[in-house]
mmCIF file with all atom_site columns, N, CA and C in Angstrom:
data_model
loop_
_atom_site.group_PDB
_atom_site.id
_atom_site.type_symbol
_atom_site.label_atom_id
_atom_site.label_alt_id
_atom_site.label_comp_id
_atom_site.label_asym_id
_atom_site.label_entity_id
_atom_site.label_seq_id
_atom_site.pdbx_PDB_ins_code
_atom_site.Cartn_x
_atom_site.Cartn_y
_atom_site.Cartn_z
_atom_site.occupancy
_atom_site.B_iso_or_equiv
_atom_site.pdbx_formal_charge
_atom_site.auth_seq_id
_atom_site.auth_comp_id
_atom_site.auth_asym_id
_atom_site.auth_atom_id
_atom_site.pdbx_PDB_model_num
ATOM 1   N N  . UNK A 1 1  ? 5.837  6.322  -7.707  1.00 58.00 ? 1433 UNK A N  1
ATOM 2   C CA . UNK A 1 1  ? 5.952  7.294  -8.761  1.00 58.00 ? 1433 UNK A CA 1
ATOM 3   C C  . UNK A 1 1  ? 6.457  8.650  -8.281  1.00 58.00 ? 1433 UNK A C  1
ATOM 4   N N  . UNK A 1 2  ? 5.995  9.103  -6.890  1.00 60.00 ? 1434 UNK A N  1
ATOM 5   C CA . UNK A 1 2  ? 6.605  10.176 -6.291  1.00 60.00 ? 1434 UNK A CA 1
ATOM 6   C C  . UNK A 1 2  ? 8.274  10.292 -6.789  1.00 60.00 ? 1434 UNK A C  1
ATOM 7   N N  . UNK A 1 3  ? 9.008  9.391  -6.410  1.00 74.00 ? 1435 UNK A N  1
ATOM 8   C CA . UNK A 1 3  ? 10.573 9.514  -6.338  1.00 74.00 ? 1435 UNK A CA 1
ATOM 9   C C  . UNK A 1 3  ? 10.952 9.498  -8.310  1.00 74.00 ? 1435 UNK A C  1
ATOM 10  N N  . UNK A 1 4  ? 9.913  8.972  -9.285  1.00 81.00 ? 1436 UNK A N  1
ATOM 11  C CA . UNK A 1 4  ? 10.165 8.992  -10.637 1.00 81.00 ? 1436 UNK A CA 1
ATOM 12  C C  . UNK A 1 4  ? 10.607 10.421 -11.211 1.00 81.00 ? 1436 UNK A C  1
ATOM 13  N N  . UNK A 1 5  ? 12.168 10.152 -11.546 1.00 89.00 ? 1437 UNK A N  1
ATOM 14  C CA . UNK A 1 5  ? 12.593 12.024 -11.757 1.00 89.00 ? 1437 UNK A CA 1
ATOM 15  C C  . UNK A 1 5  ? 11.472 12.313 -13.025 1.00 89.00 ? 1437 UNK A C  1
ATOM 16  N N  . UNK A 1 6  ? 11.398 11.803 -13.816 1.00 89.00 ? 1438 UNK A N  1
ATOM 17  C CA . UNK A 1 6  ? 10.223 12.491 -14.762 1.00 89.00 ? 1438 UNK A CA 1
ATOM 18  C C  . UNK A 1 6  ? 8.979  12.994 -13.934 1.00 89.00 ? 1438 UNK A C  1
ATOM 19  N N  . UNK A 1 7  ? 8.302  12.609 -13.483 1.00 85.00 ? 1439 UNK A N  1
ATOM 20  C CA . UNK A 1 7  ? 7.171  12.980 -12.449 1.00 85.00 ? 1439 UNK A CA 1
ATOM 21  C C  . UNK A 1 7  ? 7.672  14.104 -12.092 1.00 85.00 ? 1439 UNK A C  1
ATOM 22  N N  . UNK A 1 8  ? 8.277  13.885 -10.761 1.00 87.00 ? 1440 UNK A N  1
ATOM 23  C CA . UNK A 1 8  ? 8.859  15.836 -10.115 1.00 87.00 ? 1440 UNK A CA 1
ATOM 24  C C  . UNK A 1 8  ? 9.668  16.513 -10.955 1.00 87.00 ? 1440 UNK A C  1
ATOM 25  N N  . UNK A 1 9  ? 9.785  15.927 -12.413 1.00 92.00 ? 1441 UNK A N  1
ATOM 26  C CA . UNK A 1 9  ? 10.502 17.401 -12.921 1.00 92.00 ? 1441 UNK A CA 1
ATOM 27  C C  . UNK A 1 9  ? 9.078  18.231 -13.466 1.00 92.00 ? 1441 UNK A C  1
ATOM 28  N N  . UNK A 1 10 ? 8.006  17.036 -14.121 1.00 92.00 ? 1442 UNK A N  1
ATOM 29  C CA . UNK A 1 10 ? 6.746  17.569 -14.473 1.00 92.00 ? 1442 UNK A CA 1
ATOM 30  C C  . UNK A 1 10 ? 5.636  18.282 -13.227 1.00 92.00 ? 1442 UNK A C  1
ATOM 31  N N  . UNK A 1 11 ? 5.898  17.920 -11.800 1.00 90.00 ? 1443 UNK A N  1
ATOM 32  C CA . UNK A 1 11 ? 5.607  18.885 -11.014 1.00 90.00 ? 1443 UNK A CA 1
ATOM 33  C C  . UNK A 1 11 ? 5.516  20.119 -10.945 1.00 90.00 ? 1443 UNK A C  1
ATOM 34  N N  . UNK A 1 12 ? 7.049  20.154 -11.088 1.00 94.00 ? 1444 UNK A N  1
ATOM 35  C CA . UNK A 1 12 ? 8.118  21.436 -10.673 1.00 94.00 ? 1444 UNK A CA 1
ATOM 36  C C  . UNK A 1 12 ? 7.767  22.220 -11.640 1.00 94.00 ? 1444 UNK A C  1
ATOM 37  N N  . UNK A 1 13 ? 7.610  21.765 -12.791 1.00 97.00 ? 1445 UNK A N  1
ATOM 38  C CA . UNK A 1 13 ? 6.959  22.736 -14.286 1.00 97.00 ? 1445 UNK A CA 1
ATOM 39  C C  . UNK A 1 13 ? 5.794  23.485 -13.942 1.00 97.00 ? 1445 UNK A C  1
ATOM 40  N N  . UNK A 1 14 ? 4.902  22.510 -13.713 1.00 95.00 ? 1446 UNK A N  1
ATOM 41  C CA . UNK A 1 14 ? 3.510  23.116 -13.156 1.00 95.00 ? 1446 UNK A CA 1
ATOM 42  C C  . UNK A 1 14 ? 3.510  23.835 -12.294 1.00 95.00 ? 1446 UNK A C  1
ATOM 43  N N  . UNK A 1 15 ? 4.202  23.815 -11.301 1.00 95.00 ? 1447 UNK A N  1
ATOM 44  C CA . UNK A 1 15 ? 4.261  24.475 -9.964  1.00 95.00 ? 1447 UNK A CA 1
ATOM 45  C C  . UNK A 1 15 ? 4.899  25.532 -10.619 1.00 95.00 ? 1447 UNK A C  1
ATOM 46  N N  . UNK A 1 16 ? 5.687  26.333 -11.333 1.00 98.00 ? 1448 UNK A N  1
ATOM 47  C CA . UNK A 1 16 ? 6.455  26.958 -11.748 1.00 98.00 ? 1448 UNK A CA 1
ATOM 48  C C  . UNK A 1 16 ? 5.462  27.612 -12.702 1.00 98.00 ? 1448 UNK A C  1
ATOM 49  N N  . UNK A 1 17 ? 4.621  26.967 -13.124 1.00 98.00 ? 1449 UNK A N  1
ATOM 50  C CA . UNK A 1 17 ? 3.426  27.864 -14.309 1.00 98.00 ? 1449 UNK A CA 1
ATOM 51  C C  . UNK A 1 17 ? 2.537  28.479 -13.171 1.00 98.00 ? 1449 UNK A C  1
ATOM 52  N N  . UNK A 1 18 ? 2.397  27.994 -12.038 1.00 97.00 ? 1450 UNK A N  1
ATOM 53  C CA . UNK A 1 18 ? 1.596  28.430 -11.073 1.00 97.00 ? 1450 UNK A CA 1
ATOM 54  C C  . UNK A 1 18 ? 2.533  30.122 -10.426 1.00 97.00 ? 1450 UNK A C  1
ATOM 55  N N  . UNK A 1 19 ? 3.030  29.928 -10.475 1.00 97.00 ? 1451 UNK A N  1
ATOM 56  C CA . UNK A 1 19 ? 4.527  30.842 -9.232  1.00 97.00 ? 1451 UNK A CA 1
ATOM 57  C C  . UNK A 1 19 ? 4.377  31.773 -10.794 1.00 97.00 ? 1451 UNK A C  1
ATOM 58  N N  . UNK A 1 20 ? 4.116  31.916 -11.985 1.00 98.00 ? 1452 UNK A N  1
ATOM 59  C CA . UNK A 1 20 ? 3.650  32.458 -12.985 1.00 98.00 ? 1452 UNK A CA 1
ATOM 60  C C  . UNK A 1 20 ? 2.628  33.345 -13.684 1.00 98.00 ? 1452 UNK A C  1
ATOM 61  N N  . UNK A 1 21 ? 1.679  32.106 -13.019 1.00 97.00 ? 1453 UNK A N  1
ATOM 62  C CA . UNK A 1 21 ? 0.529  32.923 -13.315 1.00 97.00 ? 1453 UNK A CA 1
ATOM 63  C C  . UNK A 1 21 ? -0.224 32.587 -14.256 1.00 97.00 ? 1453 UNK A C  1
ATOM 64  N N  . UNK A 1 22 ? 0.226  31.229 -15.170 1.00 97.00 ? 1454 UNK A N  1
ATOM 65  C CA . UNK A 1 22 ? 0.230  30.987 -16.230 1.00 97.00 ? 1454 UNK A CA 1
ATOM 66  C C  . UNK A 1 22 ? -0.598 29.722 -15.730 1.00 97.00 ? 1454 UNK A C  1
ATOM 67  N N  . UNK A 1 23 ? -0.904 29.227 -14.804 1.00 96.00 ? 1455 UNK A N  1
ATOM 68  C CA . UNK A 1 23 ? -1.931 27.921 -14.525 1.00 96.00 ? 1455 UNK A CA 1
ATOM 69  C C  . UNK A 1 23 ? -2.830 28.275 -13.100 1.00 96.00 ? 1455 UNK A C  1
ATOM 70  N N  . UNK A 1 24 ? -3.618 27.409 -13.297 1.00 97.00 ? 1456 UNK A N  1
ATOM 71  C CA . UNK A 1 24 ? -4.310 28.017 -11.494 1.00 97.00 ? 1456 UNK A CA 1
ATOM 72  C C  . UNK A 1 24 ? -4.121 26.894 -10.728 1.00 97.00 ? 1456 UNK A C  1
ATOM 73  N N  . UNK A 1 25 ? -3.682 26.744 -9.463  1.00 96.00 ? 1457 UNK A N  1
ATOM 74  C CA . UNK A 1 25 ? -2.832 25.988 -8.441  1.00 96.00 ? 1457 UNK A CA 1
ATOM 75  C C  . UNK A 1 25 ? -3.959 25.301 -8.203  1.00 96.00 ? 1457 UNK A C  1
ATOM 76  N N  . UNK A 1 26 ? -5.487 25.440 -8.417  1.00 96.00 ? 1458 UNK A N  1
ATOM 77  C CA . UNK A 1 26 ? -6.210 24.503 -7.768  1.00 96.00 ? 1458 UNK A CA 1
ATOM 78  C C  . UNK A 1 26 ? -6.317 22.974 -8.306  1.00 96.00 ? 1458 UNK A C  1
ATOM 79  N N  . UNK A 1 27 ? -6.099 23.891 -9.933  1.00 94.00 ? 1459 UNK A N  1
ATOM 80  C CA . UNK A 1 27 ? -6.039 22.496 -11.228 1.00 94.00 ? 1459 UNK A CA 1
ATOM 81  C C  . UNK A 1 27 ? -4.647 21.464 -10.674 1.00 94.00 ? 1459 UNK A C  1
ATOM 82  N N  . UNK A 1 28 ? -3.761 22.752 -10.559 1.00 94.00 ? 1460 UNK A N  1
ATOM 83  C CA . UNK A 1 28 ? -2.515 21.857 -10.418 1.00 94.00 ? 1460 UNK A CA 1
ATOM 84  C C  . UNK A 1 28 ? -2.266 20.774 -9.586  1.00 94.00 ? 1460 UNK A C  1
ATOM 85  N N  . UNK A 1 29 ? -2.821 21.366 -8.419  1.00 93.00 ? 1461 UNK A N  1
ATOM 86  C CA . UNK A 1 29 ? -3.140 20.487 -6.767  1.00 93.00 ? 1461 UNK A CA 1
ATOM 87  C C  . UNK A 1 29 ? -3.574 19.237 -7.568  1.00 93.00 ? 1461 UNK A C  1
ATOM 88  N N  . UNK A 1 30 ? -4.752 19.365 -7.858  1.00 93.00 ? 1462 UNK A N  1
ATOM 89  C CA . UNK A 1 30 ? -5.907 18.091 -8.223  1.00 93.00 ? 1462 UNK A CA 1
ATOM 90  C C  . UNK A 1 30 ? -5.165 17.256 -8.870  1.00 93.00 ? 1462 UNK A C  1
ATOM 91  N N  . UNK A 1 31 ? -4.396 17.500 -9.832  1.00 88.00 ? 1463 UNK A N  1
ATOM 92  C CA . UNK A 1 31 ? -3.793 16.358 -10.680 1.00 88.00 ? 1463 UNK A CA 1
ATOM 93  C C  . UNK A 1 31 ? -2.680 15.541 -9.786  1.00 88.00 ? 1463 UNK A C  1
ATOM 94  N N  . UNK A 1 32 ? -2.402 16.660 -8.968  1.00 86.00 ? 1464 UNK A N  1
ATOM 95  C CA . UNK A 1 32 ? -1.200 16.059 -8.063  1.00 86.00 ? 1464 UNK A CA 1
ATOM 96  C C  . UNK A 1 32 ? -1.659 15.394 -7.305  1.00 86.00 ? 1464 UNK A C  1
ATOM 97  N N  . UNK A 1 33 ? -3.020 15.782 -6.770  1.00 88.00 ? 1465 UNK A N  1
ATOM 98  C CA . UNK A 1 33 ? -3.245 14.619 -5.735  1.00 88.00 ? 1465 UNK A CA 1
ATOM 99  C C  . UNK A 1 33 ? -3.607 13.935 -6.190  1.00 88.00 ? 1465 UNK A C  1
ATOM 100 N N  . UNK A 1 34 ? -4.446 13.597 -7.228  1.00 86.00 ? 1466 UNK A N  1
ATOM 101 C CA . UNK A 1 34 ? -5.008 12.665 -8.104  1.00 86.00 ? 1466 UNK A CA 1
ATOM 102 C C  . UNK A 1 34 ? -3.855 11.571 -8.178  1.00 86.00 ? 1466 UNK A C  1
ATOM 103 N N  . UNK A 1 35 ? -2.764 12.055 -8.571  1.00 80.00 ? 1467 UNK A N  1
ATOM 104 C CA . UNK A 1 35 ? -1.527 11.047 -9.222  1.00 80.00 ? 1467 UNK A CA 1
ATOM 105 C C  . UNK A 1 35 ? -1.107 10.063 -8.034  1.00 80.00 ? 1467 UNK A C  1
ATOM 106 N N  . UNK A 1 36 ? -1.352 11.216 -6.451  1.00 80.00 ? 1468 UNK A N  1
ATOM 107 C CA . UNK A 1 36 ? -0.494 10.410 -5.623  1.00 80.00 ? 1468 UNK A CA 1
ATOM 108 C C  . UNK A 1 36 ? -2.029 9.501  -4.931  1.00 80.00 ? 1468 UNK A C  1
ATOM 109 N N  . UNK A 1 37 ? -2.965 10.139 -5.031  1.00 79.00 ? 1469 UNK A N  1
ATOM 110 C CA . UNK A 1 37 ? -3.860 9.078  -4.578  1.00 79.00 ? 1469 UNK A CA 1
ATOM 111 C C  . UNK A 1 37 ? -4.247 7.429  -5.312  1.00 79.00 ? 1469 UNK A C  1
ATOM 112 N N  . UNK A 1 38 ? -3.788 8.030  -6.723  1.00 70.00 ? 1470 UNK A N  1
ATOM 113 C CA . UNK A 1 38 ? -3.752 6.854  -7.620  1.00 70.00 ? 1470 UNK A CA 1
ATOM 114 C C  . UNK A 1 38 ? -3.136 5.579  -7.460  1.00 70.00 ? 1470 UNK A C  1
ATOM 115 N N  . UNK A 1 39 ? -1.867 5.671  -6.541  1.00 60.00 ? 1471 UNK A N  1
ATOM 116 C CA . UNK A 1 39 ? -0.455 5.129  -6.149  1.00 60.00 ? 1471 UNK A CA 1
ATOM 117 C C  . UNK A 1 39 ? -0.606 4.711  -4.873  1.00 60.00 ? 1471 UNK A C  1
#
């Protein structure tokens, strides 16, 4: 799922709400690792 362009474009969003200010990177992390630990 890593290499799925939908996935890292929905990353890159988040990561980008983070670089914002607009999300908190710890939430963001978690889901991310969540996704890749899932896999």
């Amino acid at each position: 799922d890593i290499v799925n362009v939908e996935f890292t474009a929905q990353i890159e969003n988040d990561f980008d709400k983070v670089a914002e200010g607009k999300e908190e990177w710890k939430q963001v992390l978690r889901q991310f690792y969540h996704h890749l630990k899932k896999n």
